[in-house]
Coordinates of C-alpha atoms in Angstrom, one line a residue:
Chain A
X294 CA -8.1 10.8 -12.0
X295 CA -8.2 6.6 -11.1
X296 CA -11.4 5.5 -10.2
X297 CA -12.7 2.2 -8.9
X298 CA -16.3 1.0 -9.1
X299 CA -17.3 -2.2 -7.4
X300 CA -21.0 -3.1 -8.4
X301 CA -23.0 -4.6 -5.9
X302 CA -22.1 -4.1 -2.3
X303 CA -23.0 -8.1 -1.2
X304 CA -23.4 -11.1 -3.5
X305 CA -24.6 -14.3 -2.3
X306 CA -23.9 -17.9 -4.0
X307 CA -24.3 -21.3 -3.0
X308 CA -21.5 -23.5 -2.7
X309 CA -20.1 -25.0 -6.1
X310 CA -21.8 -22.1 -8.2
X311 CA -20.2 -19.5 -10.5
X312 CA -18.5 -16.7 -8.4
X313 CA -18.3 -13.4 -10.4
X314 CA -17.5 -9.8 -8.7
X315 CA -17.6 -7.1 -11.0
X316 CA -15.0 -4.0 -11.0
X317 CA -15.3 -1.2 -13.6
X318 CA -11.7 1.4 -13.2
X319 CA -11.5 4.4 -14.6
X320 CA -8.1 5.8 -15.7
X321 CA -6.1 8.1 -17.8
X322 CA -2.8 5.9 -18.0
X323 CA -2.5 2.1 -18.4
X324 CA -4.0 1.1 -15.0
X325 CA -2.1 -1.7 -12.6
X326 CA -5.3 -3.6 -11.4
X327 CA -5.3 -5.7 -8.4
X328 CA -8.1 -7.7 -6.5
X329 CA -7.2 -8.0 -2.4
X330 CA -9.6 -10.4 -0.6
X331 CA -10.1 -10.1 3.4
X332 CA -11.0 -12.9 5.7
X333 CA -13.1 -11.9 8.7
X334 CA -10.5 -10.0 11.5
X335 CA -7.4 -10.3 8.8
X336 CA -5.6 -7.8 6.6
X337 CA -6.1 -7.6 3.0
X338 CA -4.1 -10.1 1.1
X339 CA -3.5 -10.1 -2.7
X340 CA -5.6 -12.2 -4.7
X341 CA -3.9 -11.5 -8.3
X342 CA -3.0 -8.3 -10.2
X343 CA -2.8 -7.1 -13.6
X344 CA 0.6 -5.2 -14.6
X345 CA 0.2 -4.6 -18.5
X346 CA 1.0 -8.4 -19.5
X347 CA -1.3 -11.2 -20.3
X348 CA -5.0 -9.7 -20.4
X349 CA -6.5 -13.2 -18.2
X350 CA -4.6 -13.2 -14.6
X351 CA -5.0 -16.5 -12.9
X352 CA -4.2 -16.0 -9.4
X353 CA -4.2 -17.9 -5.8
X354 CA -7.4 -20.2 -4.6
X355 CA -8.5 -20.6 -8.5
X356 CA -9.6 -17.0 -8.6
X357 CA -9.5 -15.3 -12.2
X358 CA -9.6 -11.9 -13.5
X359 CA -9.9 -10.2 -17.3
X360 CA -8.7 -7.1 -18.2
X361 CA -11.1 -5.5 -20.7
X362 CA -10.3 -2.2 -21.6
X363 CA -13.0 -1.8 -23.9
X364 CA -15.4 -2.1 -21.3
X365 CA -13.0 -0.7 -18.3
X366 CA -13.4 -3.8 -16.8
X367 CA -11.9 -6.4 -14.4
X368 CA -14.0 -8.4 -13.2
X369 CA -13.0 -11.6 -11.1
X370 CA -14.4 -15.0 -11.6
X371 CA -14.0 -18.3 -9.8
X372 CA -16.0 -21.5 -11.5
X373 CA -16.8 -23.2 -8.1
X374 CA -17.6 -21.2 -5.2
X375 CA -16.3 -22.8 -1.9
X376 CA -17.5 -22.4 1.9
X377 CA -14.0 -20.6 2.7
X378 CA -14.4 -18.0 0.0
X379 CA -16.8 -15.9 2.0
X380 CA -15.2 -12.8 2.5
X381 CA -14.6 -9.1 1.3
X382 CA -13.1 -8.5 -1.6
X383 CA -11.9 -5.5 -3.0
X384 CA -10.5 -4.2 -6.0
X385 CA -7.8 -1.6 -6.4
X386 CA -6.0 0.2 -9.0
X387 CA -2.8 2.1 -8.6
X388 CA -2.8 6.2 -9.0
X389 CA -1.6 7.9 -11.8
X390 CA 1.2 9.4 -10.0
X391 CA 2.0 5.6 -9.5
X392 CA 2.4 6.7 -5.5
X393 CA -0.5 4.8 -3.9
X394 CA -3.5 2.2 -4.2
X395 CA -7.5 3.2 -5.0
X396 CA -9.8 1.5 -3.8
X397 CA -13.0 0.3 -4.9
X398 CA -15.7 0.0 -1.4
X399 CA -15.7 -3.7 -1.3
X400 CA -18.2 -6.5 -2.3
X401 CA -18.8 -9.0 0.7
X402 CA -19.0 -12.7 -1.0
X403 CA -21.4 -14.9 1.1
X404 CA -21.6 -18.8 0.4
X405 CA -24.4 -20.8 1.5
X406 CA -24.3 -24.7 1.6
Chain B
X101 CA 6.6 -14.5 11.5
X102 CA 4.6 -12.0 10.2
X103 CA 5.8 -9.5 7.4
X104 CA 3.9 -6.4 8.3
X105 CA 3.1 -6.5 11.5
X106 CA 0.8 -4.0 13.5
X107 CA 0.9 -3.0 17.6
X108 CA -1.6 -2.6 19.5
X109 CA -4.2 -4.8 17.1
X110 CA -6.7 -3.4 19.4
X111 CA -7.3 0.1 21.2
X112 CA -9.9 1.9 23.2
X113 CA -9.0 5.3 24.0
X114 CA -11.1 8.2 24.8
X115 CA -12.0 11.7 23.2
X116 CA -9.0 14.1 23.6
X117 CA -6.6 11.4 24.1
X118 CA -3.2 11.3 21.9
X119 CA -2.8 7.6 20.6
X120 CA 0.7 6.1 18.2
X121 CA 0.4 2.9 16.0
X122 CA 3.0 1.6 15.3
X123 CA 3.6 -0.2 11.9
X124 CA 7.1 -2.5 11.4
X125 CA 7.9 -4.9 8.6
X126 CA 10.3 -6.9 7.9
X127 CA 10.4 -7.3 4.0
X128 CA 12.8 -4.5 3.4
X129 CA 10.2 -2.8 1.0
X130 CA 11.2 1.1 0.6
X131 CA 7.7 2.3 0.7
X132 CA 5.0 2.8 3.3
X133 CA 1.1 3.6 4.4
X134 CA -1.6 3.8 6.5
X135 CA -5.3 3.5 5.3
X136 CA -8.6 3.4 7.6
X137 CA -11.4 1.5 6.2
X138 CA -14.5 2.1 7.3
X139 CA -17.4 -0.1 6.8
X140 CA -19.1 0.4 3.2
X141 CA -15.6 3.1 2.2
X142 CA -13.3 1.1 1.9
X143 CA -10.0 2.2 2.2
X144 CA -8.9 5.3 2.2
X145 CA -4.7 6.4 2.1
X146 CA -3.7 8.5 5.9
X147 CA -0.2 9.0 4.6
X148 CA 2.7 7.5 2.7
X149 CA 6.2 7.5 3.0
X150 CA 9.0 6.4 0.2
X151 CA 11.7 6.5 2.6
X152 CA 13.0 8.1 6.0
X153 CA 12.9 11.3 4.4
X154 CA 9.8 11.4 2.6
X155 CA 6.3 11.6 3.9
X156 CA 3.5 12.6 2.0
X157 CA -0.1 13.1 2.7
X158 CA -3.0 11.4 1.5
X159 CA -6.5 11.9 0.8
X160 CA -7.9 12.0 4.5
X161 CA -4.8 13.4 6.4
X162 CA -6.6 15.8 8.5
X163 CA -6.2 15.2 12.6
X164 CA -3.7 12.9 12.0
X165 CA 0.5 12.7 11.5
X166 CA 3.6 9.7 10.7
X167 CA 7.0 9.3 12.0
X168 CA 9.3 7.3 9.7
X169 CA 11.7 6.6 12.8
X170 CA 13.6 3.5 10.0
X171 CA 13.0 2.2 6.8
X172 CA 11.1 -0.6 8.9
X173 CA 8.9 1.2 10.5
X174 CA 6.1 3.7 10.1
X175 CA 4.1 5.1 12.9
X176 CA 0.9 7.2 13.1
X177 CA -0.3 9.3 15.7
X178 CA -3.7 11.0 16.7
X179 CA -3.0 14.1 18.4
X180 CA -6.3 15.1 19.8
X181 CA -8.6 11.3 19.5
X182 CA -12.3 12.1 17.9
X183 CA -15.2 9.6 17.7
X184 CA -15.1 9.5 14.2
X185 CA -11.5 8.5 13.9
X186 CA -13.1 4.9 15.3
X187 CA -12.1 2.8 12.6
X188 CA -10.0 0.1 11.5
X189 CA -6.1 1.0 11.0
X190 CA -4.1 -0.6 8.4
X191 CA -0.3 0.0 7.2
X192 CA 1.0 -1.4 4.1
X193 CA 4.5 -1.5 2.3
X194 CA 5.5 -1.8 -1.5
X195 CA 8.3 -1.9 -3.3
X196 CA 7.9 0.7 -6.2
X197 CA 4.8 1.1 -7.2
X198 CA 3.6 -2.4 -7.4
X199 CA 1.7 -4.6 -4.9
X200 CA 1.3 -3.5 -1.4
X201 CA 1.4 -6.3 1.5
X202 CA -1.0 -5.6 4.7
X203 CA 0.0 -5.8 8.0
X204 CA -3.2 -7.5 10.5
X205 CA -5.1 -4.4 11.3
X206 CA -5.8 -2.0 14.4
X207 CA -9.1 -1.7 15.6
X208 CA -9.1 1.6 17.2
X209 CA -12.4 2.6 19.2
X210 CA -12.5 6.5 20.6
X211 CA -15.2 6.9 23.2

């Protein structure tokens, strides 16, 4: 069965530093990954996704992920952190009946001046 | 306007009470859901629907049912309100099995 693993419930950087949340998947078919970030009082939007194509996803407000299926990962990266990136951020990956998203618990991103 | 959007956004209602959310969207996806999150879970799928006729339940269904009453729109209903249904509501729609678009959120508080 599809599995997601966020590691580390809360991580904390200081503006203009290396932003990196970390997802681990587990799955028995080629997984759709997807990273959804949440502003305070707002539904989840869709940060980028991974649909079998190009293993780096670039997607909105400079985010980045990597697909790694060596290490069942996909973790998301952004180079400069910025006071507006503090949010929740979760990362999902679509069942194997292909019916629904699983999600990983969340990692709240706080960014400190 | 709003693709997804969500009524009431917010809802106190107390033990025993039956209480409907209603989801509509206006992106002409095929598919919808309802999740809760729950602070430090996640979130977790209610139910899901692939069209008017075809509603399915999820992993935490339990004390809880849908109405597809339109393509556009998906509600969900508490028969019988508990405390621990206090959570925040979310519906979603997809087209196919791709990326699912949130509506706002229902914060739903059962006394």
């Amino acid at each position: 069965a599809q599995s997601v693993t966020q590691l580390g419930s809360h991580v904390s950087v200081s503006e203009g530093a290396l932003v990196l949340l970390r997802c681990n998947y587990s799955s028995s078919v080629p997984p759709y990954l997807f990273w959804y970030v949440q502003y305070p009082n707002q539904g989840l939007q869709l940060l980028l996704k991974y649909t079998s194509a190009a293993t780096l996803v670039k997607g909105i407000n400079g985010f980045e992920a990597e697909f790694k299926k060596s290490e069942t990962s996909f973790h998301l990266t952004k180079p400069s952190a910025h006071m507006s990136d503090a949010a929740e951020y979760f990362c999902a990956v679509i069942d194997q009946a292909g019916t629904a998203l699983i999600f990983g618990k969340g990692t709240t991103l706080s960014v400190s001046s | 306007d709003a693709d997804v959007t969500q009524t009431p956004r917010n809802r106190i209602t107390k033990t025993g009470k039956r209480i409907m959310l209603e989801c509509s969207q206006t992106k002409g996806h095929d598919r919808m859901y309802w999740y809760r999150q729950d602070p430090g879970l996640g979130l977790r799928l209610i139910y899901y629907s692939f069209d008017v006729k075809d509603i399915n339940k999820g992993e935490i269904s339990d004390g809880y049912s849908v109405s597809r009453q339109a393509q556009a729109k998906f509600s969900l209903s508490l028969e019988s309100a508990i405390p621990n249904q206090t959570a925040l509501y979310f519906c979603a729609t997809s087209q196919g099995s791709y990326e699912q678009y949130f509506g706002p959120g229902t914060r739903l508080t059962v006394t």
